[in-house]
Short mmCIF file of C-alpha atoms in Angstrom, two decimals:
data_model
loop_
_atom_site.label_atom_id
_atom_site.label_comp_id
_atom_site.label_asym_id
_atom_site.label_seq_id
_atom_site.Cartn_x
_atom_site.Cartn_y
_atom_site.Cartn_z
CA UNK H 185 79.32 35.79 76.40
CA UNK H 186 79.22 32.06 76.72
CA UNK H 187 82.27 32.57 78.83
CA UNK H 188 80.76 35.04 81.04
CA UNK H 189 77.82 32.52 81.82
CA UNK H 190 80.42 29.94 82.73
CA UNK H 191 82.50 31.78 85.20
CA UNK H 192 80.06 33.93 87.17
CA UNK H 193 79.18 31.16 89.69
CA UNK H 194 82.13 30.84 90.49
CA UNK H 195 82.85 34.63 90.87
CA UNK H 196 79.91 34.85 93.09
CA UNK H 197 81.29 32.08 95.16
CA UNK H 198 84.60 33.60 95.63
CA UNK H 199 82.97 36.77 96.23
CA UNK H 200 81.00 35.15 99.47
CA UNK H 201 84.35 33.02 100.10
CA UNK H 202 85.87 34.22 103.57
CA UNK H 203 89.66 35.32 104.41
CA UNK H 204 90.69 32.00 105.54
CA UNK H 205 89.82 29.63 102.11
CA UNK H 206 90.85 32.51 99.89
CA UNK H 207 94.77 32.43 101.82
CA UNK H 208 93.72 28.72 101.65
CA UNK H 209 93.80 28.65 97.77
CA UNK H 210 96.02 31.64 97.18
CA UNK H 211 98.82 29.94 98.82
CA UNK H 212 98.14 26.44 96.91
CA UNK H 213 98.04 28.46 93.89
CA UNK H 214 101.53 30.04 95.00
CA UNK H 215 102.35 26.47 95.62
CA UNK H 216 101.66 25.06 92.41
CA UNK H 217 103.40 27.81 90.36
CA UNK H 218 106.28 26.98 92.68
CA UNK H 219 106.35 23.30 92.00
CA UNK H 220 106.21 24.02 87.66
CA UNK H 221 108.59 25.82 87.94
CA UNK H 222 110.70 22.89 88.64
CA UNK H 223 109.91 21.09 85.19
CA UNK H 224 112.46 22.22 82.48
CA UNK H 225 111.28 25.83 81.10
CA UNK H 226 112.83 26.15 77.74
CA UNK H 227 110.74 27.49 74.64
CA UNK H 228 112.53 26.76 71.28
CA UNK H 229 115.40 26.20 73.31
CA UNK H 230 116.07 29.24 74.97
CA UNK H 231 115.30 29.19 79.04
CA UNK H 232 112.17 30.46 80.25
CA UNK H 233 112.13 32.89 83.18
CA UNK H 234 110.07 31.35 86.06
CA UNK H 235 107.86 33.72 87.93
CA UNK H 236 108.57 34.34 91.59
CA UNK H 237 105.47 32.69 93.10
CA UNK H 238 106.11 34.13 96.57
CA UNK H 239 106.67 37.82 95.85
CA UNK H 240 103.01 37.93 94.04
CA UNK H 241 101.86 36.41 96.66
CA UNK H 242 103.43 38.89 99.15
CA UNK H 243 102.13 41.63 97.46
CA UNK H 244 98.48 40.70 96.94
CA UNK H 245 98.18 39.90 100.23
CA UNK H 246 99.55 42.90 101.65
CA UNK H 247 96.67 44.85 99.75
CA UNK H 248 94.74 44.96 103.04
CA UNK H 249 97.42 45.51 105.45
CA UNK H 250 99.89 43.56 107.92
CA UNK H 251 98.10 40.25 109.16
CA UNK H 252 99.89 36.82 110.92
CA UNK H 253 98.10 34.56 108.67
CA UNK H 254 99.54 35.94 105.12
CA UNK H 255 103.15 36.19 107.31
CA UNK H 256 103.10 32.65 107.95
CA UNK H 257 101.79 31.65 105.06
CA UNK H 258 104.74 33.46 102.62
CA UNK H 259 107.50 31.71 105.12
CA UNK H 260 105.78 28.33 104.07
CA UNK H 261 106.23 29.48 100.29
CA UNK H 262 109.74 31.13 100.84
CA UNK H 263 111.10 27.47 102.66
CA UNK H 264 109.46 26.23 99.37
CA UNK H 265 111.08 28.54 96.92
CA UNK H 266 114.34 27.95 99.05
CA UNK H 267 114.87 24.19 98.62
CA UNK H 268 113.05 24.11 94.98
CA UNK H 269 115.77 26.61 94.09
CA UNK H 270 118.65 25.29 95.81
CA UNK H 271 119.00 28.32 97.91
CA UNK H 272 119.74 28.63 101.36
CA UNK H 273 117.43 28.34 103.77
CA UNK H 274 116.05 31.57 104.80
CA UNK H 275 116.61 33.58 101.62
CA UNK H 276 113.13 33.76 100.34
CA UNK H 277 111.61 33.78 103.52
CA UNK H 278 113.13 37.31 104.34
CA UNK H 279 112.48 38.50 100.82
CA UNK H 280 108.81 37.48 100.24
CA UNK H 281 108.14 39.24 104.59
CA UNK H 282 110.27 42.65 103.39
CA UNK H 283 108.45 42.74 99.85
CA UNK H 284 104.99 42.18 102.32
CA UNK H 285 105.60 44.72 104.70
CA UNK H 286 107.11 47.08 102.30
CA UNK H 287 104.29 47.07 100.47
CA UNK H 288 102.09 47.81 103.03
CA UNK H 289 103.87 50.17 104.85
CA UNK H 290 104.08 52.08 101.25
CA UNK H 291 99.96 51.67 100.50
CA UNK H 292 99.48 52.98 104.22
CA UNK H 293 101.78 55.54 103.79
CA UNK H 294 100.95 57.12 100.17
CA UNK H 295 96.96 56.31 100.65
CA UNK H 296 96.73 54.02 97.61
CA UNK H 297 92.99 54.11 97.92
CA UNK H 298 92.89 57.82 96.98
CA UNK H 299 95.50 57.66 94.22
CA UNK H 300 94.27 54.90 91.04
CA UNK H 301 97.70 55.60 89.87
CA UNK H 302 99.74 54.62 92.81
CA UNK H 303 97.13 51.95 93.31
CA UNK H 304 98.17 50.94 89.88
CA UNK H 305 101.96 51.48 89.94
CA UNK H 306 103.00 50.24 93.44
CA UNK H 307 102.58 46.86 92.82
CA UNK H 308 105.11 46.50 90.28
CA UNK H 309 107.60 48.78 92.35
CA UNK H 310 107.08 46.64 95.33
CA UNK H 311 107.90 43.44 92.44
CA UNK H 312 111.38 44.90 91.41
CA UNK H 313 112.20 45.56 95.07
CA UNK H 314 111.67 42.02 95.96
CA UNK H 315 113.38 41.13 93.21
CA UNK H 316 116.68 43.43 93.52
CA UNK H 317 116.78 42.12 97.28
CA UNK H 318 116.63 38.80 95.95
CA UNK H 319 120.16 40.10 93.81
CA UNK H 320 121.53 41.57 96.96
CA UNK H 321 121.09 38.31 98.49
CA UNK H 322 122.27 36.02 96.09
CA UNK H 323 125.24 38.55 95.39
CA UNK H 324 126.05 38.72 98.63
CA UNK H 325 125.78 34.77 99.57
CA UNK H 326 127.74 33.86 96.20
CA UNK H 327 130.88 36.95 96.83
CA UNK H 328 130.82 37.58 92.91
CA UNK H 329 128.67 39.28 90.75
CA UNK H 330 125.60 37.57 90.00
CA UNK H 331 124.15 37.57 86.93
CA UNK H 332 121.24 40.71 86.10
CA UNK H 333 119.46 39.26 83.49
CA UNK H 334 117.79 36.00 84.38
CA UNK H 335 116.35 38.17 87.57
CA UNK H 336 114.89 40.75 84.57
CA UNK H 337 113.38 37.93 83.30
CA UNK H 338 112.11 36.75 86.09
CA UNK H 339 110.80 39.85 87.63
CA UNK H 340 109.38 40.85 84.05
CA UNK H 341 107.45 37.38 84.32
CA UNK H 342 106.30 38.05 87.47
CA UNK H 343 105.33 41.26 86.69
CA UNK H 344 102.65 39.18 84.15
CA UNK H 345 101.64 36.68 86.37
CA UNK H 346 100.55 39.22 88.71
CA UNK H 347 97.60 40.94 87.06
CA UNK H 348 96.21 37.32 86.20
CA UNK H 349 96.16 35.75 89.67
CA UNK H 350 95.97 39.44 91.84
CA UNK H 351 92.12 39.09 91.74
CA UNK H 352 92.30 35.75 93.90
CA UNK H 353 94.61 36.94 96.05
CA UNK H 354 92.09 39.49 97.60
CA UNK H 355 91.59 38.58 101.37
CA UNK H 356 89.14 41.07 102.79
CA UNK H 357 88.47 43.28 99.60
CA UNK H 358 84.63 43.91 99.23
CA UNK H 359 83.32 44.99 95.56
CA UNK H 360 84.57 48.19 95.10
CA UNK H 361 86.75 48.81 97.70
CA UNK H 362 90.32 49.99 97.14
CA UNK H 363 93.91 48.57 98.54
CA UNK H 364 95.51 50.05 101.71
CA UNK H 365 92.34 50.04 103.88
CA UNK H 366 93.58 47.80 106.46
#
């Protein structure tokens, strides 16, 4: 209860909080997962799998559709993810835009906001996508077989991360509205 008293202002200001601060903050969210990621992640000394910052990003955004802003703003994280990661430049970029747009083009497609389920399952889909591209990538850059189960890990920690911080990634979601009504 006390809890509920505490974070309802500022619910009702995020509610009231337009398009532009809400990429604003999503994206130094994104940012910030990014830049932990690059202090050492073991637990009992076994290596934690870092969340891919970008691909939640990518999909909450895409939500409500294909916009510039959101596009632009998931190249600034993929550069980031790129050169925190030692990857080449580019890699990310492409991955976090296709995991975007496929998203979208699948809420358009399969009216998410008629469907709960799909509403419910697509994200995650669109998650493993992003993150098996990511494998094709990295197999295909390295010319050996990369290894499967760090990107598990990963994908199953992004998988978690993204019911936490999906809520702030809304851009132009009103109360009650579902996904896919660009």
């Amino acid at each position: 209860m006390a809890w509920q008293s505490l974070t309802e202002p500022v619910l009702a200001q995020w509610r009231r909080a337009g398009p532009n601060i809400r990429l604003l903050l999503g994206t130094g969210l994104a940012t910030g997962i990014i830049l932990i990621g690059l202090t050492p992640r073991s637990l009992f000394g076994i290596d934690v799998a870092w969340p891919f910052a970008g691909l939640v990003a990518a999909v909450g955004w895409a939500r409500v559709g294909l916009s510039i802003r959101p596009m632009l703003a998931l190249c600034l994280l993929g550069l980031l993810q790129d050169l925190t990661s030692m990857a080449p430049l580019g890699c990310f970029v492409i991955v976090n835009l296709v995991t975007y747009g496929l998203y979208a083009a699948m809420a358009g497609a399969l009216d998410t906001a008629h469907d709960p389920v799909l509403d419910r399952l697509l994200p995650y889909l669109s998650l493993l996508a992003g993150t098996v591209m990511l494998w094709l990538v990295a197999y295909m850059l390295a010319s050996q077989t990369v290894a499967l189960l760090p990107l598990l890990g990963a994908w199953l920690t992004t998988s978690l991360l993204y019911p936490i911080v999906q809520p702030l990634l809304q851009l132009n979601r009103r109360p009650g509205e579902f996904g896919g009504l660009a």
